[in-house]
Amino acid sequence: MSVVVRDYPSVSDRAIALGLSAPTGLAILPENLPDARTAAEFRFANGTATVRTLFRNDRINHELLIATGERPQHLVLKSADWYGPTLFITAALATESPGLVSIALSLIANYLTDFFRGRGGRSTAKLQVVVENAPDRKCKMLSYEGDISGIADLKKAVQAMLDE
C-alpha cells in the first residue's frame, strides 16, 4: 500500500483561471487540472462515472469540475486495476459536513469490494483526494495505490489533512 501526500495547486485559483466557477463542496477533478491550458483539455479517470453514480444514488451532493455544456472525456487505461477519480474537499465542506468524506470513501470501498469479488489475483485501486485548507485555500493531494481494503483506512489520513 502506498500513500503519498504532496502540495497541489489551489483548485479555486486554477478553476477561475480557466474560466470556471470554483467548487464549493465535494467535487470530482480532472486528472490533468494542474497542466490543462483550457477546460476543453480536461480528462477524467475511468472510475469517475461509477463514483458519480454511487454519489447520486446515495444523494451525496457533488460537482464535476467541467465547463458548462461540456461532456467529460475519460482516460482509457487497459488494466486490471481500478482507477478512481480525484476527489476534492473544500474547506467549507470539511467544516459544515465532516462526516460526508467518510461516507463518500465508504461508498467507494464497498463498491470496490463487490467489483473485485470473485476475481483471482491482486485487486489494486488508485484514488486521489485533494483537500483545501482554510483560510489560505492551499491544497494538498493524497495519492493512494494499494489493496481495496486500504481505501476505508484513508478516512484517517484525509481527516489528518483537514485538521492541519
PDB file of C-alpha atoms in Angstrom:
ATOM      1  CA  MET A   1       0.000   0.000   0.000  1.00  0.00           C
ATOM      2  CA  SER A   2       1.306   3.418  -0.922  1.00  0.00           C
ATOM      3  CA  VAL A   3       0.006   6.718   0.448  1.00  0.00           C
ATOM      4  CA  VAL A   4       1.772   9.888  -0.675  1.00  0.00           C
ATOM      5  CA  VAL A   5       0.831  13.430   0.362  1.00  0.00           C
ATOM      6  CA  ARG A   6       2.130  16.378  -1.617  1.00  0.00           C
ATOM      7  CA  ASP A   7       1.342  20.009  -2.342  1.00  0.00           C
ATOM      8  CA  TYR A   8      -1.247  20.662  -5.044  1.00  0.00           C
ATOM      9  CA  PRO A   9      -2.127  23.911  -6.837  1.00  0.00           C
ATOM     10  CA  SER A  10      -5.088  25.863  -5.489  1.00  0.00           C
ATOM     11  CA  VAL A  11      -8.144  24.299  -7.110  1.00  0.00           C
ATOM     12  CA  SER A  12     -10.133  27.522  -6.753  1.00  0.00           C
ATOM     13  CA  ASP A  13      -7.413  29.578  -8.423  1.00  0.00           C
ATOM     14  CA  ARG A  14      -6.987  27.047 -11.272  1.00  0.00           C
ATOM     15  CA  ALA A  15     -10.744  26.846 -11.867  1.00  0.00           C
ATOM     16  CA  ILE A  16     -11.092  30.626 -12.016  1.00  0.00           C
ATOM     17  CA  ALA A  17      -8.026  30.948 -14.270  1.00  0.00           C
ATOM     18  CA  LEU A  18      -9.673  28.510 -16.694  1.00  0.00           C
ATOM     19  CA  GLY A  19     -12.962  30.445 -16.676  1.00  0.00           C
ATOM     20  CA  LEU A  20     -14.865  28.072 -14.384  1.00  0.00           C
ATOM     21  CA  SER A  21     -16.585  28.547 -11.052  1.00  0.00           C
ATOM     22  CA  ALA A  22     -14.609  27.366  -8.049  1.00  0.00           C
ATOM     23  CA  PRO A  23     -16.074  24.222  -6.454  1.00  0.00           C
ATOM     24  CA  THR A  24     -17.999  24.847  -3.238  1.00  0.00           C
ATOM     25  CA  GLY A  25     -18.304  21.355  -1.765  1.00  0.00           C
ATOM     26  CA  LEU A  26     -17.336  17.839  -2.751  1.00  0.00           C
ATOM     27  CA  ALA A  27     -16.081  17.831  -6.329  1.00  0.00           C
ATOM     28  CA  ILE A  28     -14.514  15.488  -8.829  1.00  0.00           C
ATOM     29  CA  LEU A  29     -11.485  16.959 -10.553  1.00  0.00           C
ATOM     30  CA  PRO A  30      -9.930  16.150 -13.902  1.00  0.00           C
ATOM     31  CA  GLU A  31      -6.651  14.261 -13.698  1.00  0.00           C
ATOM     32  CA  ASN A  32      -4.829  16.979 -15.612  1.00  0.00           C
ATOM     33  CA  LEU A  33      -6.143  20.065 -13.783  1.00  0.00           C
ATOM     34  CA  PRO A  34      -2.687  21.448 -12.905  1.00  0.00           C
ATOM     35  CA  ASP A  35      -1.437  21.174 -16.511  1.00  0.00           C
ATOM     36  CA  ALA A  36      -4.508  21.827 -18.672  1.00  0.00           C
ATOM     37  CA  ARG A  37      -4.353  25.005 -20.741  1.00  0.00           C
ATOM     38  CA  THR A  38      -8.141  25.060 -21.219  1.00  0.00           C
ATOM     39  CA  ALA A  39     -11.115  23.299 -19.662  1.00  0.00           C
ATOM     40  CA  ALA A  40     -11.677  21.526 -23.005  1.00  0.00           C
ATOM     41  CA  GLU A  41      -8.460  19.569 -22.357  1.00  0.00           C
ATOM     42  CA  PHE A  42      -9.755  18.049 -19.103  1.00  0.00           C
ATOM     43  CA  ARG A  43      -9.514  14.258 -18.791  1.00  0.00           C
ATOM     44  CA  PHE A  44     -11.169  12.254 -16.034  1.00  0.00           C
ATOM     45  CA  ALA A  45     -10.204   8.843 -14.597  1.00  0.00           C
ATOM     46  CA  ASN A  46     -12.027   5.698 -15.714  1.00  0.00           C
ATOM     47  CA  GLY A  47     -13.851   5.365 -12.391  1.00  0.00           C
ATOM     48  CA  THR A  48     -15.370   8.856 -12.498  1.00  0.00           C
ATOM     49  CA  ALA A  49     -18.730   7.828 -13.986  1.00  0.00           C
ATOM     50  CA  THR A  50     -19.098   4.990 -11.485  1.00  0.00           C
ATOM     51  CA  VAL A  51     -18.314   7.194  -8.487  1.00  0.00           C
ATOM     52  CA  ARG A  52     -20.733   9.872  -9.714  1.00  0.00           C
ATOM     53  CA  THR A  53     -23.462   7.214  -9.962  1.00  0.00           C
ATOM     54  CA  LEU A  54     -22.672   5.971  -6.447  1.00  0.00           C
ATOM     55  CA  PHE A  55     -22.880   9.518  -5.097  1.00  0.00           C
ATOM     56  CA  ARG A  56     -26.148  10.262  -6.931  1.00  0.00           C
ATOM     57  CA  ASN A  57     -27.723   7.007  -5.725  1.00  0.00           C
ATOM     58  CA  ASP A  58     -26.797   7.844  -2.148  1.00  0.00           C
ATOM     59  CA  ARG A  59     -27.834  11.509  -2.560  1.00  0.00           C
ATOM     60  CA  ILE A  60     -24.352  12.881  -1.957  1.00  0.00           C
ATOM     61  CA  ASN A  61     -24.157  16.331  -3.494  1.00  0.00           C
ATOM     62  CA  HIS A  62     -21.083  16.721  -5.632  1.00  0.00           C
ATOM     63  CA  GLU A  63     -19.801  18.722  -8.562  1.00  0.00           C
ATOM     64  CA  LEU A  64     -17.846  17.776 -11.643  1.00  0.00           C
ATOM     65  CA  LEU A  65     -15.294  20.458 -12.464  1.00  0.00           C
ATOM     66  CA  ILE A  66     -16.069  20.961 -16.138  1.00  0.00           C
ATOM     67  CA  ALA A  67     -17.238  23.768 -18.409  1.00  0.00           C
ATOM     68  CA  THR A  68     -20.996  24.181 -18.792  1.00  0.00           C
ATOM     69  CA  GLY A  69     -22.277  22.130 -21.707  1.00  0.00           C
ATOM     70  CA  GLU A  70     -19.118  20.024 -21.985  1.00  0.00           C
ATOM     71  CA  ARG A  71     -19.139  16.244 -21.638  1.00  0.00           C
ATOM     72  CA  PRO A  72     -16.383  14.682 -19.567  1.00  0.00           C
ATOM     73  CA  GLN A  73     -13.596  12.981 -21.519  1.00  0.00           C
ATOM     74  CA  HIS A  74     -12.315   9.846 -19.806  1.00  0.00           C
ATOM     75  CA  LEU A  75      -8.844   8.384 -19.842  1.00  0.00           C
ATOM     76  CA  VAL A  76      -9.000   4.817 -21.096  1.00  0.00           C
ATOM     77  CA  LEU A  77      -6.454   2.696 -19.291  1.00  0.00           C
ATOM     78  CA  LYS A  78      -6.383  -1.003 -20.037  1.00  0.00           C
ATOM     79  CA  SER A  79      -5.567  -2.590 -16.725  1.00  0.00           C
ATOM     80  CA  ALA A  80      -6.949  -4.926 -14.097  1.00  0.00           C
ATOM     81  CA  ASP A  81      -6.521  -2.091 -11.597  1.00  0.00           C
ATOM     82  CA  TRP A  82      -9.327   0.319 -10.722  1.00  0.00           C
ATOM     83  CA  TYR A  83      -8.534   3.993 -11.336  1.00  0.00           C
ATOM     84  CA  GLY A  84     -10.738   6.232  -9.259  1.00  0.00           C
ATOM     85  CA  PRO A  85     -11.351   9.922  -9.750  1.00  0.00           C
ATOM     86  CA  THR A  86      -9.613  12.754  -7.982  1.00  0.00           C
ATOM     87  CA  LEU A  87     -11.955  13.873  -5.202  1.00  0.00           C
ATOM     88  CA  PHE A  88     -11.782  17.465  -3.970  1.00  0.00           C
ATOM     89  CA  ILE A  89     -12.870  18.523  -0.494  1.00  0.00           C
ATOM     90  CA  THR A  90     -13.297  22.229   0.111  1.00  0.00           C
ATOM     91  CA  ALA A  91     -12.531  23.794   3.470  1.00  0.00           C
ATOM     92  CA  ALA A  92     -16.203  24.774   3.781  1.00  0.00           C
ATOM     93  CA  LEU A  93     -17.377  21.197   3.252  1.00  0.00           C
ATOM     94  CA  ALA A  94     -14.927  19.899   5.830  1.00  0.00           C
ATOM     95  CA  THR A  95     -16.347  22.343   8.368  1.00  0.00           C
ATOM     96  CA  GLU A  96     -20.047  22.019   7.528  1.00  0.00           C
ATOM     97  CA  SER A  97     -20.281  18.268   6.808  1.00  0.00           C
ATOM     98  CA  PRO A  98     -17.228  16.466   8.172  1.00  0.00           C
ATOM     99  CA  GLY A  99     -18.947  13.064   8.034  1.00  0.00           C
ATOM    100  CA  LEU A 100     -19.571  13.335   4.300  1.00  0.00           C
ATOM    101  CA  VAL A 101     -15.963  12.487   3.460  1.00  0.00           C
ATOM    102  CA  SER A 102     -16.193   9.287   5.476  1.00  0.00           C
ATOM    103  CA  ILE A 103     -19.467   8.341   3.782  1.00  0.00           C
ATOM    104  CA  ALA A 104     -18.059   9.008   0.302  1.00  0.00           C
ATOM    105  CA  LEU A 105     -14.944   6.900   0.915  1.00  0.00           C
ATOM    106  CA  SER A 106     -17.050   4.106   2.442  1.00  0.00           C
ATOM    107  CA  LEU A 107     -19.296   4.046  -0.644  1.00  0.00           C
ATOM    108  CA  ILE A 108     -16.270   3.675  -2.889  1.00  0.00           C
ATOM    109  CA  ALA A 109     -14.729   0.973  -0.681  1.00  0.00           C
ATOM    110  CA  ASN A 110     -17.988  -1.011  -0.602  1.00  0.00           C
ATOM    111  CA  TYR A 111     -18.393  -0.741  -4.365  1.00  0.00           C
ATOM    112  CA  LEU A 112     -14.838  -1.978  -4.949  1.00  0.00           C
ATOM    113  CA  THR A 113     -15.326  -4.909  -2.592  1.00  0.00           C
ATOM    114  CA  ASP A 114     -18.264  -6.031  -4.751  1.00  0.00           C
ATOM    115  CA  PHE A 115     -16.486  -5.145  -8.009  1.00  0.00           C
ATOM    116  CA  PHE A 116     -13.448  -7.324  -7.238  1.00  0.00           C
ATOM    117  CA  ARG A 117     -15.378 -10.143  -5.539  1.00  0.00           C
ATOM    118  CA  GLY A 118     -14.637 -13.495  -7.137  1.00  0.00           C
ATOM    119  CA  ARG A 119     -11.712 -12.254  -9.189  1.00  0.00           C
ATOM    120  CA  GLY A 120      -8.488 -14.082  -8.716  1.00  0.00           C
ATOM    121  CA  GLY A 121      -5.218 -12.316  -8.183  1.00  0.00           C
ATOM    122  CA  ARG A 122      -4.422  -8.948  -6.791  1.00  0.00           C
ATOM    123  CA  SER A 123      -7.023  -6.184  -6.696  1.00  0.00           C
ATOM    124  CA  THR A 124      -5.408  -2.779  -6.805  1.00  0.00           C
ATOM    125  CA  ALA A 125      -7.180   0.551  -6.552  1.00  0.00           C
ATOM    126  CA  LYS A 126      -5.835   4.028  -7.202  1.00  0.00           C
ATOM    127  CA  LEU A 127      -7.555   7.065  -5.775  1.00  0.00           C
ATOM    128  CA  GLN A 128      -6.574  10.671  -5.135  1.00  0.00           C
ATOM    129  CA  VAL A 129      -8.057  13.130  -2.660  1.00  0.00           C
ATOM    130  CA  VAL A 130      -7.293  16.847  -2.752  1.00  0.00           C
ATOM    131  CA  VAL A 131      -8.015  18.792   0.425  1.00  0.00           C
ATOM    132  CA  GLU A 132      -8.322  22.569   0.649  1.00  0.00           C
ATOM    133  CA  ASN A 133      -7.339  24.204   3.908  1.00  0.00           C
ATOM    134  CA  ALA A 134      -8.898  27.436   5.124  1.00  0.00           C
ATOM    135  CA  PRO A 135      -8.252  30.371   5.135  1.00  0.00           C
ATOM    136  CA  ASP A 136      -5.395  30.400   2.594  1.00  0.00           C
ATOM    137  CA  ARG A 137      -7.074  27.889   0.202  1.00  0.00           C
ATOM    138  CA  LYS A 138      -3.819  25.983  -0.190  1.00  0.00           C
ATOM    139  CA  CYS A 139      -4.300  22.403  -1.262  1.00  0.00           C
ATOM    140  CA  LYS A 140      -2.644  19.068  -0.598  1.00  0.00           C
ATOM    141  CA  MET A 141      -3.144  15.857  -2.534  1.00  0.00           C
ATOM    142  CA  LEU A 142      -3.217  12.378  -1.045  1.00  0.00           C
ATOM    143  CA  SER A 143      -2.482   9.673  -3.623  1.00  0.00           C
ATOM    144  CA  TYR A 144      -3.420   6.117  -2.725  1.00  0.00           C
ATOM    145  CA  GLU A 145      -2.414   2.961  -4.535  1.00  0.00           C
ATOM    146  CA  GLY A 146      -2.968  -0.414  -2.969  1.00  0.00           C
ATOM    147  CA  ASP A 147      -5.388  -3.092  -1.990  1.00  0.00           C
ATOM    148  CA  ILE A 148      -9.044  -2.105  -1.995  1.00  0.00           C
ATOM    149  CA  SER A 149      -9.301  -2.723   1.735  1.00  0.00           C
ATOM    150  CA  GLY A 150      -6.982   0.245   2.329  1.00  0.00           C
ATOM    151  CA  ILE A 151      -9.472   2.766   0.961  1.00  0.00           C
ATOM    152  CA  ALA A 152     -11.532   2.523   4.130  1.00  0.00           C
ATOM    153  CA  ASP A 153      -8.407   3.480   6.106  1.00  0.00           C
ATOM    154  CA  LEU A 154      -7.965   6.658   4.059  1.00  0.00           C
ATOM    155  CA  LYS A 155     -10.575   8.373   6.216  1.00  0.00           C
ATOM    156  CA  LYS A 156      -7.999   8.879   8.968  1.00  0.00           C
ATOM    157  CA  ALA A 157      -5.350  10.223   6.594  1.00  0.00           C
ATOM    158  CA  VAL A 158      -7.816  12.639   4.972  1.00  0.00           C
ATOM    159  CA  GLN A 159      -9.057  13.780   8.370  1.00  0.00           C
ATOM    160  CA  ALA A 160      -5.467  14.469   9.438  1.00  0.00           C
ATOM    161  CA  MET A 161      -5.029  16.637   6.327  1.00  0.00           C
ATOM    162  CA  LEU A 162      -8.236  18.514   7.156  1.00  0.00           C
ATOM    163  CA  ASP A 163      -7.059  19.128  10.728  1.00  0.00           C
ATOM    164  CA  GLU A 164      -3.769  20.744   9.631  1.00  0.00           C
TER     165      GLU A 164
END
